[in-house]
Tab-separated table of C-alpha atoms and ligand atoms in Angstrom:
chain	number	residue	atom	x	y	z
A	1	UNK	CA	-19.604	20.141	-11.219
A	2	UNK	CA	-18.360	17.205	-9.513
A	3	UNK	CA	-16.746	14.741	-12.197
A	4	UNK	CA	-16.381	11.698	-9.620
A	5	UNK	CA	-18.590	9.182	-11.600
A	6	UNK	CA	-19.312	6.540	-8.181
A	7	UNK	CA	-20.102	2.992	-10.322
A	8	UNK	CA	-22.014	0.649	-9.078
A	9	UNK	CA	-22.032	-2.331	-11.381
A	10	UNK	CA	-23.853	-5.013	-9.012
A	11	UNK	CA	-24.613	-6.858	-12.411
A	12	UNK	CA	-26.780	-9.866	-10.890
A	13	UNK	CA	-25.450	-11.663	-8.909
A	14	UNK	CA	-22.222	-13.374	-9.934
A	15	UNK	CA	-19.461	-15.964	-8.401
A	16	UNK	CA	-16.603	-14.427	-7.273
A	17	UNK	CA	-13.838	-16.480	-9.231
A	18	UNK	CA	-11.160	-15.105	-6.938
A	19	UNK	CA	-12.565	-14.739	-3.485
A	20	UNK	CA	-10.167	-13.095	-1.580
A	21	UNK	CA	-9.506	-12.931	2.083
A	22	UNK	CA	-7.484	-9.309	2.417
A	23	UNK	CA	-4.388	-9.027	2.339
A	24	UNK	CA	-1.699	-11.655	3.733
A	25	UNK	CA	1.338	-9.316	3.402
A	26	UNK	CA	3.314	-6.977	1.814
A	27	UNK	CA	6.852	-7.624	1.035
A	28	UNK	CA	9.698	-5.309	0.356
A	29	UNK	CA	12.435	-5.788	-1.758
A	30	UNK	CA	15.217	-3.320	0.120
A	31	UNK	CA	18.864	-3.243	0.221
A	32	UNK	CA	19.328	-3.957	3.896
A	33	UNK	CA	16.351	-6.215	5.323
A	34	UNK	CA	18.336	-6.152	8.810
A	35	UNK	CA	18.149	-2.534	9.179
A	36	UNK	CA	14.696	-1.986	7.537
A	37	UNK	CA	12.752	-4.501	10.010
A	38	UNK	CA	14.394	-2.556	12.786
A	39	UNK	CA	13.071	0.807	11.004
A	40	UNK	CA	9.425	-0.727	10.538
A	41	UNK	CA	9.777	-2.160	14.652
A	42	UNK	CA	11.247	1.074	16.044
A	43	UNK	CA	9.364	3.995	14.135
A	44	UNK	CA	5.656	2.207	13.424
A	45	UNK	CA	5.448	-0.494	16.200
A	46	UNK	CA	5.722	-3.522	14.507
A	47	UNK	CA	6.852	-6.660	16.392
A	48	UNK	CA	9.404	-9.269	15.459
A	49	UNK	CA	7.724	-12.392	14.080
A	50	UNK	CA	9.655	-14.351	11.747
A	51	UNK	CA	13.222	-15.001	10.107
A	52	UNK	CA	14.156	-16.575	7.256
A	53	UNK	CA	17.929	-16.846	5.663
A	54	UNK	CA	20.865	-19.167	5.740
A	55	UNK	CA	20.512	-20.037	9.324
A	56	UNK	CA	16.791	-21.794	8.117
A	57	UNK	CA	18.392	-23.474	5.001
A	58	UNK	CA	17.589	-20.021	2.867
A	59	UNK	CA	20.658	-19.706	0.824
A	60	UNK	CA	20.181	-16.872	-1.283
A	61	UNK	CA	18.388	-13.918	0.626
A	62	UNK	CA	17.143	-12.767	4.250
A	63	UNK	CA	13.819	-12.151	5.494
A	64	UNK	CA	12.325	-10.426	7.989
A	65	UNK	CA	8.721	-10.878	8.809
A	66	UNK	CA	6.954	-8.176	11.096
A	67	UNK	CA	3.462	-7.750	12.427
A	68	UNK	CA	1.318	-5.242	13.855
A	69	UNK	CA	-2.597	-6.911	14.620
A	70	UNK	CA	-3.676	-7.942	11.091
A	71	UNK	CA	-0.419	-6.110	8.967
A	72	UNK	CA	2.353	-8.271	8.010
A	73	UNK	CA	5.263	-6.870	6.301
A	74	UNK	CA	8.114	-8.582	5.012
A	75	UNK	CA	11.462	-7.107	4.431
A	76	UNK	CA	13.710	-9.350	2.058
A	77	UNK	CA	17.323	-8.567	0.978
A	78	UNK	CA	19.576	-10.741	-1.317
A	79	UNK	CA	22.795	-12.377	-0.064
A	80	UNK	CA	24.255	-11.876	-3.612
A	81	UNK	CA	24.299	-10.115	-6.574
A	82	UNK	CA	23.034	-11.292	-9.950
A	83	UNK	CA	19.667	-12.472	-9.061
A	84	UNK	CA	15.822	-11.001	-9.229
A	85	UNK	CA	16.235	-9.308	-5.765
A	86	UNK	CA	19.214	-7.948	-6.313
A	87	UNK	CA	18.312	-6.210	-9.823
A	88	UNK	CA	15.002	-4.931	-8.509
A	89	UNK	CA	16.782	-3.270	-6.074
A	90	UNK	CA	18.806	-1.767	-8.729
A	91	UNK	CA	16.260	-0.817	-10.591
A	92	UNK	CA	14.317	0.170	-8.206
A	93	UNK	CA	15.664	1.231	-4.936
A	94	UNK	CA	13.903	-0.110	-2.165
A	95	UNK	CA	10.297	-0.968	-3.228
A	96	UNK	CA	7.147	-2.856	-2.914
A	97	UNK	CA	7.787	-6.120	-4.483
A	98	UNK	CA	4.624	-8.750	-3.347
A	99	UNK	CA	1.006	-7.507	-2.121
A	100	UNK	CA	-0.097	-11.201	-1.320
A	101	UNK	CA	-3.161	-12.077	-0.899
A	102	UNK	CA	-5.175	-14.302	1.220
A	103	UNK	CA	-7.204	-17.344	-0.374
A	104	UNK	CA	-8.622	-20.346	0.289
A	105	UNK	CA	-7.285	-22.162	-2.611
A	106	UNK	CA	-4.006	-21.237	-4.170
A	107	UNK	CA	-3.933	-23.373	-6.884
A	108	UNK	CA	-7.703	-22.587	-8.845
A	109	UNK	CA	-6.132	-18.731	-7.767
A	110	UNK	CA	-3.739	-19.075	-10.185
A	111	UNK	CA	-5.830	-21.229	-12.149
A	112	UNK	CA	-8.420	-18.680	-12.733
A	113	UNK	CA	-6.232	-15.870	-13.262
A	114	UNK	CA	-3.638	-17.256	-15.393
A	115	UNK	CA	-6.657	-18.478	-17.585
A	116	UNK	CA	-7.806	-15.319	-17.829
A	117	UNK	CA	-4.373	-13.611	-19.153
A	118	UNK	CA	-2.507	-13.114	-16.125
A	119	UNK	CA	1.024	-13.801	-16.737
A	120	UNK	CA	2.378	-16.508	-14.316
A	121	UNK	CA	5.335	-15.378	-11.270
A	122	UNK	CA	4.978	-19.207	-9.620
A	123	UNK	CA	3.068	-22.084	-10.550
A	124	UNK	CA	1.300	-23.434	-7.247
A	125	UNK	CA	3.689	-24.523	-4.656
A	126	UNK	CA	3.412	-26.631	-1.405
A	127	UNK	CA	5.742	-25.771	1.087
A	128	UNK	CA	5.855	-28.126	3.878
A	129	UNK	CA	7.655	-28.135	7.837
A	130	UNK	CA	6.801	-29.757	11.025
A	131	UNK	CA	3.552	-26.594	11.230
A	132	UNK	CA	1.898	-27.762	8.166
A	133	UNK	CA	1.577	-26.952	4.553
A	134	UNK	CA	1.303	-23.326	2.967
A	135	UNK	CA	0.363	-23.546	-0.924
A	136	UNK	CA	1.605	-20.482	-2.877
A	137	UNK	CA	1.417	-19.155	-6.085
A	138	UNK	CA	1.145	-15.847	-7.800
A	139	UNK	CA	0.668	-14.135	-10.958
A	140	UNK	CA	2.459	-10.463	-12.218
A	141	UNK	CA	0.899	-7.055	-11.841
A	142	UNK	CA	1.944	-3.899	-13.076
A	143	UNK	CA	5.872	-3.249	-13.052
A	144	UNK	CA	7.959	-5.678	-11.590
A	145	UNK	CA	4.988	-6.364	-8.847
A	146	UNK	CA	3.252	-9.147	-8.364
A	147	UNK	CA	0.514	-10.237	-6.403
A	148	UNK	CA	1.255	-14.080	-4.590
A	149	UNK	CA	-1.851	-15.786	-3.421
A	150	UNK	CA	-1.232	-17.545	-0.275
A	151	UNK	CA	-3.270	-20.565	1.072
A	152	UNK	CA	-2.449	-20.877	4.741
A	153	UNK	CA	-5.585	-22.646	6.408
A	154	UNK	CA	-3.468	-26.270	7.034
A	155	UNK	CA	-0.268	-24.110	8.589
A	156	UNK	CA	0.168	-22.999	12.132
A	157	UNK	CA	3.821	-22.332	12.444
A	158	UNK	CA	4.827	-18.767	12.971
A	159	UNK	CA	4.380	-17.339	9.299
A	160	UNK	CA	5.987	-19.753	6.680
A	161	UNK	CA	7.898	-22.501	5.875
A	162	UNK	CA	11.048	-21.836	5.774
A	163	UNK	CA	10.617	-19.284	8.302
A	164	UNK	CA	11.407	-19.493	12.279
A	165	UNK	CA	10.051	-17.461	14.615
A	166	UNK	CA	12.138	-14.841	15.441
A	167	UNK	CA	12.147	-13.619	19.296
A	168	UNK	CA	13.513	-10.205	19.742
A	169	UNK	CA	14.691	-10.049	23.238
A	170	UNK	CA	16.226	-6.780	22.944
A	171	UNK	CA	13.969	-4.937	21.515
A	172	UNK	CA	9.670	-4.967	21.786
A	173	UNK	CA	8.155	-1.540	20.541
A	174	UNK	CA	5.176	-0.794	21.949
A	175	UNK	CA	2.031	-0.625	19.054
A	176	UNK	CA	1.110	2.233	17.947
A	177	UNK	CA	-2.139	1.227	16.352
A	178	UNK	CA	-2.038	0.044	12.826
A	179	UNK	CA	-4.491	-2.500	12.245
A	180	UNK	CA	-4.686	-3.362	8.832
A	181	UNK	CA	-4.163	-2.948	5.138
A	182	UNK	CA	-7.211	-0.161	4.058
A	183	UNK	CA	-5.785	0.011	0.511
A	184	UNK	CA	-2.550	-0.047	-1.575
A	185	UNK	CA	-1.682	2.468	-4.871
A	186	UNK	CA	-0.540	1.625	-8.119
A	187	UNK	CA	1.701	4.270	-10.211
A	188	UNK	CA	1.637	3.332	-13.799
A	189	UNK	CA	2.808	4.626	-17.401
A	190	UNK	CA	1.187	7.309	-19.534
A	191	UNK	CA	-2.226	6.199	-20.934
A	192	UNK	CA	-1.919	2.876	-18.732
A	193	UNK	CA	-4.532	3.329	-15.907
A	194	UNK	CA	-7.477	1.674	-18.154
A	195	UNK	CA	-5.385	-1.276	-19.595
A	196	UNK	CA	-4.521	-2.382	-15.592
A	197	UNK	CA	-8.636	-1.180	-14.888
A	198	UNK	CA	-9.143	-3.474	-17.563
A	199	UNK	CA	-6.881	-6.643	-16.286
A	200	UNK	CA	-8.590	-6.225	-12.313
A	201	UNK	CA	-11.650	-6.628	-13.740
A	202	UNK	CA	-11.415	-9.404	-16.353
A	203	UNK	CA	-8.195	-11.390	-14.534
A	204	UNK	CA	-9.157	-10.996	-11.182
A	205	UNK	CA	-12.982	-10.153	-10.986
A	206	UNK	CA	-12.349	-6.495	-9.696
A	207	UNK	CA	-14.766	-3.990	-9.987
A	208	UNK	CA	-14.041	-0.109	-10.596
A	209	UNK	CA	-15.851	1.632	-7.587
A	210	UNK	CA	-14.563	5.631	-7.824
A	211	UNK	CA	-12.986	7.563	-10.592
A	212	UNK	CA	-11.161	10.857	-10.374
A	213	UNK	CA	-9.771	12.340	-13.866
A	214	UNK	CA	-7.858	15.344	-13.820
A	215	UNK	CA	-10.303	17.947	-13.037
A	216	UNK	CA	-10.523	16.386	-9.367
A	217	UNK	CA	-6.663	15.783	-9.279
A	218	UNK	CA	-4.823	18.856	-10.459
A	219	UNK	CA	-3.506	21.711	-9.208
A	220	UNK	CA	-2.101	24.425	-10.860
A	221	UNK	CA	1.217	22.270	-11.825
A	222	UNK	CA	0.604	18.417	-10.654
A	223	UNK	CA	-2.331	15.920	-12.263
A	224	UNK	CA	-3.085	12.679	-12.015
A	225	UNK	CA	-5.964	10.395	-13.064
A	226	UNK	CA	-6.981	7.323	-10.503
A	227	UNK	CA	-10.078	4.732	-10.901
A	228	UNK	CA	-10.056	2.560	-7.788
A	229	UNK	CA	-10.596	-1.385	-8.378
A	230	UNK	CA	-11.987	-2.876	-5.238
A	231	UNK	CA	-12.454	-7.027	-5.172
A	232	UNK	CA	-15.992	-8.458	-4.978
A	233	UNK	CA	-16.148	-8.592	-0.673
A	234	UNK	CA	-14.193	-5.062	-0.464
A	235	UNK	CA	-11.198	-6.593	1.588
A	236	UNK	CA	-8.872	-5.617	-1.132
A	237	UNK	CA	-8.625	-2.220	-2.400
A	238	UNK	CA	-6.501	-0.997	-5.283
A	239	UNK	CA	-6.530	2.391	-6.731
A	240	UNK	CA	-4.608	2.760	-9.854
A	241	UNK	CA	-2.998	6.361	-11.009
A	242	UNK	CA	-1.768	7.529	-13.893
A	243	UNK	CA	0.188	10.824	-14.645
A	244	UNK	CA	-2.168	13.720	-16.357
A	245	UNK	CA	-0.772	16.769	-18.697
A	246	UNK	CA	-0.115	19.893	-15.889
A	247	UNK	CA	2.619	22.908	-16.326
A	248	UNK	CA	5.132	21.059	-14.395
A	249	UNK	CA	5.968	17.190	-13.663
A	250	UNK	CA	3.053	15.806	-11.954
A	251	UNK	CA	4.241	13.370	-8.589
A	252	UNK	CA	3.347	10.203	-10.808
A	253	UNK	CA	5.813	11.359	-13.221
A	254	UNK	CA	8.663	11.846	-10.554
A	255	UNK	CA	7.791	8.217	-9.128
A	256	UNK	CA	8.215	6.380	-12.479
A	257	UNK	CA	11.229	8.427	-13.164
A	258	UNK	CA	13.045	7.482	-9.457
A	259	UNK	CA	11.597	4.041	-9.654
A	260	UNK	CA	12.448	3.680	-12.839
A	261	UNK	CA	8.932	2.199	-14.002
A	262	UNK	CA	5.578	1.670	-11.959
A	263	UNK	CA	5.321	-0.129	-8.937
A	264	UNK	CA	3.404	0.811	-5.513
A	265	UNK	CA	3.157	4.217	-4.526
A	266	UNK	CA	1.748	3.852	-0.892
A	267	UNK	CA	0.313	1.732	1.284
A	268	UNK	CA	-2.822	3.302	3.865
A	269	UNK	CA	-2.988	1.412	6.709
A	270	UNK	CA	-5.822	2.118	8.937
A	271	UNK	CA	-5.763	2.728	12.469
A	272	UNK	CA	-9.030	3.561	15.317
A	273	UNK	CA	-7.428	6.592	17.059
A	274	UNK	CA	-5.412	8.310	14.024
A	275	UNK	CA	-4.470	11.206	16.939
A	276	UNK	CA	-2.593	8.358	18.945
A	277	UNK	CA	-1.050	6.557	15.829
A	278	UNK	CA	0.136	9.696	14.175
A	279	UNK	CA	1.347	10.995	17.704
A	280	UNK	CA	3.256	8.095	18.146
A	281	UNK	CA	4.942	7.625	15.050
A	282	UNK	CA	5.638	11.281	14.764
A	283	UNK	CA	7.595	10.663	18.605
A	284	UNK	CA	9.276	7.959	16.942
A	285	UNK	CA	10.723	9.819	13.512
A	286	UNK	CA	8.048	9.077	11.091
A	287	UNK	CA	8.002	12.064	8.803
A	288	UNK	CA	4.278	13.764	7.488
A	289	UNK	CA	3.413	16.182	4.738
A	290	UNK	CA	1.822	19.398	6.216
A	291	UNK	CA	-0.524	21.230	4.893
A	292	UNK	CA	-0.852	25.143	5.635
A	293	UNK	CA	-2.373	25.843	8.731
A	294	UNK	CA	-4.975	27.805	6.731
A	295	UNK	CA	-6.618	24.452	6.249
A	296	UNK	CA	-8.038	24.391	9.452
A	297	UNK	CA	-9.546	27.385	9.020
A	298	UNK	CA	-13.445	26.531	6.945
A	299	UNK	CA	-12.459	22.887	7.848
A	300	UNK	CA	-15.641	22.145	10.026
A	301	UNK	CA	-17.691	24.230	7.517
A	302	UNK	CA	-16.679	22.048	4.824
A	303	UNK	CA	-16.845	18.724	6.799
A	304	UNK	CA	-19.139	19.189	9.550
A	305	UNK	CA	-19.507	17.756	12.862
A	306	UNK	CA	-16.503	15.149	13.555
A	307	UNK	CA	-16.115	13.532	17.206
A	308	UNK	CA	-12.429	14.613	17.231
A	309	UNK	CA	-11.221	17.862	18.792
A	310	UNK	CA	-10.162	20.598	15.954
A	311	UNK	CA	-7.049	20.901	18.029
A	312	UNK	CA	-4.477	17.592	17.994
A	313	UNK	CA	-5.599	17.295	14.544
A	314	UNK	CA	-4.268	21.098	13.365
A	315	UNK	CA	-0.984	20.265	15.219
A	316	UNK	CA	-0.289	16.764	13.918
A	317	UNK	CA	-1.468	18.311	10.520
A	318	UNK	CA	-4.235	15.403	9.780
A	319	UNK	CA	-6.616	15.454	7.401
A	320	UNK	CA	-10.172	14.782	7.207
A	321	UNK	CA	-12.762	14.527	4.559
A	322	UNK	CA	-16.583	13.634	4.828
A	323	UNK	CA	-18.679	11.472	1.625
A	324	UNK	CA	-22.967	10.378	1.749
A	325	UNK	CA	-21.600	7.628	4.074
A	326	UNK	CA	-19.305	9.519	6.639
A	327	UNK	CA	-16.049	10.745	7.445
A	328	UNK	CA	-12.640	9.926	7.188
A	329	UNK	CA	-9.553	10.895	8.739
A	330	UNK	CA	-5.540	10.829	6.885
A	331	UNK	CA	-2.419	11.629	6.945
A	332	UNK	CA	0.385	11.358	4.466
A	333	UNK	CA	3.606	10.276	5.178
A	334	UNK	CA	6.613	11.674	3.174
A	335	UNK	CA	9.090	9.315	1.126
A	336	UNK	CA	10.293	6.302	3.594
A	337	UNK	CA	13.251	5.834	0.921
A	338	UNK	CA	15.726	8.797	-0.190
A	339	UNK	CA	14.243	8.173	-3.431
A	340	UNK	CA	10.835	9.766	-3.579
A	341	UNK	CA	8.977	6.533	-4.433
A	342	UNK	CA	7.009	4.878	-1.701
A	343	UNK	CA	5.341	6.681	1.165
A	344	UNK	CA	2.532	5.446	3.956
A	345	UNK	CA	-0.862	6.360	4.703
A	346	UNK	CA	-2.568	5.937	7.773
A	347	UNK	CA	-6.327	6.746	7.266
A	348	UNK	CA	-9.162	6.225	10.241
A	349	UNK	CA	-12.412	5.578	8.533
A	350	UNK	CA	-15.809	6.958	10.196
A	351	UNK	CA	-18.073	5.316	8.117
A	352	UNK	CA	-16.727	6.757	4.701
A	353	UNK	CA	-15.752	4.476	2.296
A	354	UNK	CA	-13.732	7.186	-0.262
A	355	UNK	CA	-10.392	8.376	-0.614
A	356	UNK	CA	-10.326	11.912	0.443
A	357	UNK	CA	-10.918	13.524	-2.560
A	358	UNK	CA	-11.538	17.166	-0.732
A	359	UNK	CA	-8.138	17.028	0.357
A	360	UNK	CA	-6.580	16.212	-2.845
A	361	UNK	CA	-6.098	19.859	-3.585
A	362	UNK	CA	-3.832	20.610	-0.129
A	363	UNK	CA	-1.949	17.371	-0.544
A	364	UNK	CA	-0.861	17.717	-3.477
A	365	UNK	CA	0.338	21.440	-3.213
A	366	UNK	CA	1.931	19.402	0.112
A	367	UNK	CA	3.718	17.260	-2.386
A	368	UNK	CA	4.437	19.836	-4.739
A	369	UNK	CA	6.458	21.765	-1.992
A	370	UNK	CA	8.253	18.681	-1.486
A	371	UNK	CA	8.859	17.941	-5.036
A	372	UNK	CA	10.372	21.989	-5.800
A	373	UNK	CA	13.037	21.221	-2.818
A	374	UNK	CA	14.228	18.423	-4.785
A	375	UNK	CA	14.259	20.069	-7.911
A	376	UNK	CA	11.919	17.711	-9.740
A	377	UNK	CA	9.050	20.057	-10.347
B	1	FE2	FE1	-4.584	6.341	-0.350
């Protein structure tokens, strides 16, 4: 029944050409960097770390560097128009611009991927202050995105050069949980999923761990197809979708129309106690997709046993799915721009390594609500 092909191509045992740490950071190209930090610090908990603009002898844009444990974001506006920032953001609206990655070497980074077709964003760099010496390079994904690989192991200054640390006496939210970067989504183009399958594997040593064509993914209007390419350790997760024929626009569709081309559609961030994350961010303004109560209904029939109590989870509307290895707990947060491009996840893994395939079917009549009040279904 079941067309979810799970590959496992441990083909002997191979070097990793790009061994990869996890993530570093994700940055955000967004029209007002001041304002957006303070949205990331006051609705999810993150913490003021760094600042980088005219002040630290940054000319032509503003930074804002927040953290939560292991998640760094960075929120970067331009000071003018006329430049790259400033057209992606017209492009674009406010968007995912950089999902940098950690590495031990920068330089053979770029080395091996450029070699192996990647089109170049920045030749290796050495950035240098009184804290050290960050090398930095990166290559072009799909879209305008990129990824930067960032080589920090000879820097101890608060994030980069170029960068101060940035003390925010007024204002310290407390956490709310979010650990780390579980995976990040990639809308692309009609017929385009393989072609970027294709460049994970062969320019950065990726490997295609879960499918889902359109039988999994569709509901009576909205399809999509996704293969997820995990890196050889499993510290970086990307899952790549593509739009699939349904009656009516599929969500994939409606993201590379408001983007205006294919960039990243969410982030998941994971979290240990999903009932205090999602509690707290809800407190705090963070808006969720709901799915019918109805849901809860069979849930434990479908899923089994779970430690949580049925409960918190009905009325914070989170989801949970179970694979051979476990269960998982998610919830989807709606649009966090007015465009309906980029939206969160924060996912609580118990043992299951998947995606939560058994709640594609809810979610995306969730999203398909969503999409019919803005009249782009
Ligand atoms: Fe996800």
């Amino acid at each position: 029944m079941s067309s979810t092909t799970l590959t496992n191509k441990n083909t002997a045992i191979q070097t990793d050409f790009l061994p990869l740490e996890g993530t570093d950071y994700v940055e955000f190209y967004v029209g007002n960097a001041k304002q957006a930090a303070h949205y990331y610090m006051s609705a999810f908990g993150f913490q003021a770390l760094a600042y980088a603009g005219p002040e630290t002898g940054i000319k032509d844009k503003a930074s804002y560097a927040v953290r939560q444990h292991k998640l760094t974001f960075v929120l970067t506006t331009p000071l003018r128009s006329g430049n790259e920032i400033a057209d992606h953001i017209y492009k674009h609206g406010d968007g995912v611009k950089s999902l940098s990655l950690r590495v031990n070497d920068a330089a053979k980074a770029w080395e091996e991927t450029t070699h192996r077709g990647a089109k170049s964003y920045m030749e290796p760099v050495r950035l240098k202050d009184n804290d050290g010496e960050v090398v930095m390079s990166g290559i072009h994904t799909y879209g305008d995105t990129i990824h930067l690989f960032i080589e920090r192991k000879n820097y101890k200054g608060a994030f980069l050069p170029g960068y101060r640390a940035w003390n925010n006496p007024y204002y310290k939210p407390a956490d709310t949980g979010l650990l780390y970067v579980d995976h990040c989504v990639g809308n692309v183009n009609w017929n385009q999923m393989n072609p970027w399958v294709k460049f994970y594997e062969e320019v950065m040593g990726f490997r295609n761990i879960l499918s889902f064509d359109d039988k999994d993914i569709s509901t009576e209007y909205s399809a999509l197809m996704s293969k997820v390419m995990s890196n050889g350790n499993g510290f970086v997760k990307f899952p790549i979708n593509e739009p699939a024929e349904g009656k009516k626009k599929s969500q994939v569709e409606e993201y590379l129309e408001f983007y205006n081309g294919e960039g990243c559609q969410h982030v998941a961030m994971a979290t240990n106690d999903i009932v205090h994350t999602v509690t707290e961010l809800r407190n705090r303004g963070v808006e969720f997709l709901r799915v019918p109560n109805t849901y809860y209904d069979d849930l434990l029939d479908r899923v089994g046993h779970i430690d949580e109590d049925l409960e918190p989870l009905k009325e914070l509307g989170i989801l949970v799915d179970r694979d051979d290895e476990g269960y998982l707990l998610q919830l989807f947060s709606k649009p966090v721009e007015d465009r309906p491009t980029l939206f969160f996840e924060i996912i609580q893994r118990k043992g299951a390594k998947s995606f939560g395939k058994g709640n594609f079917k809810a979610l995306f009549e969730a999203i398909e609500r969503e999409q019919a009040e803005r009249g782009n279904l």
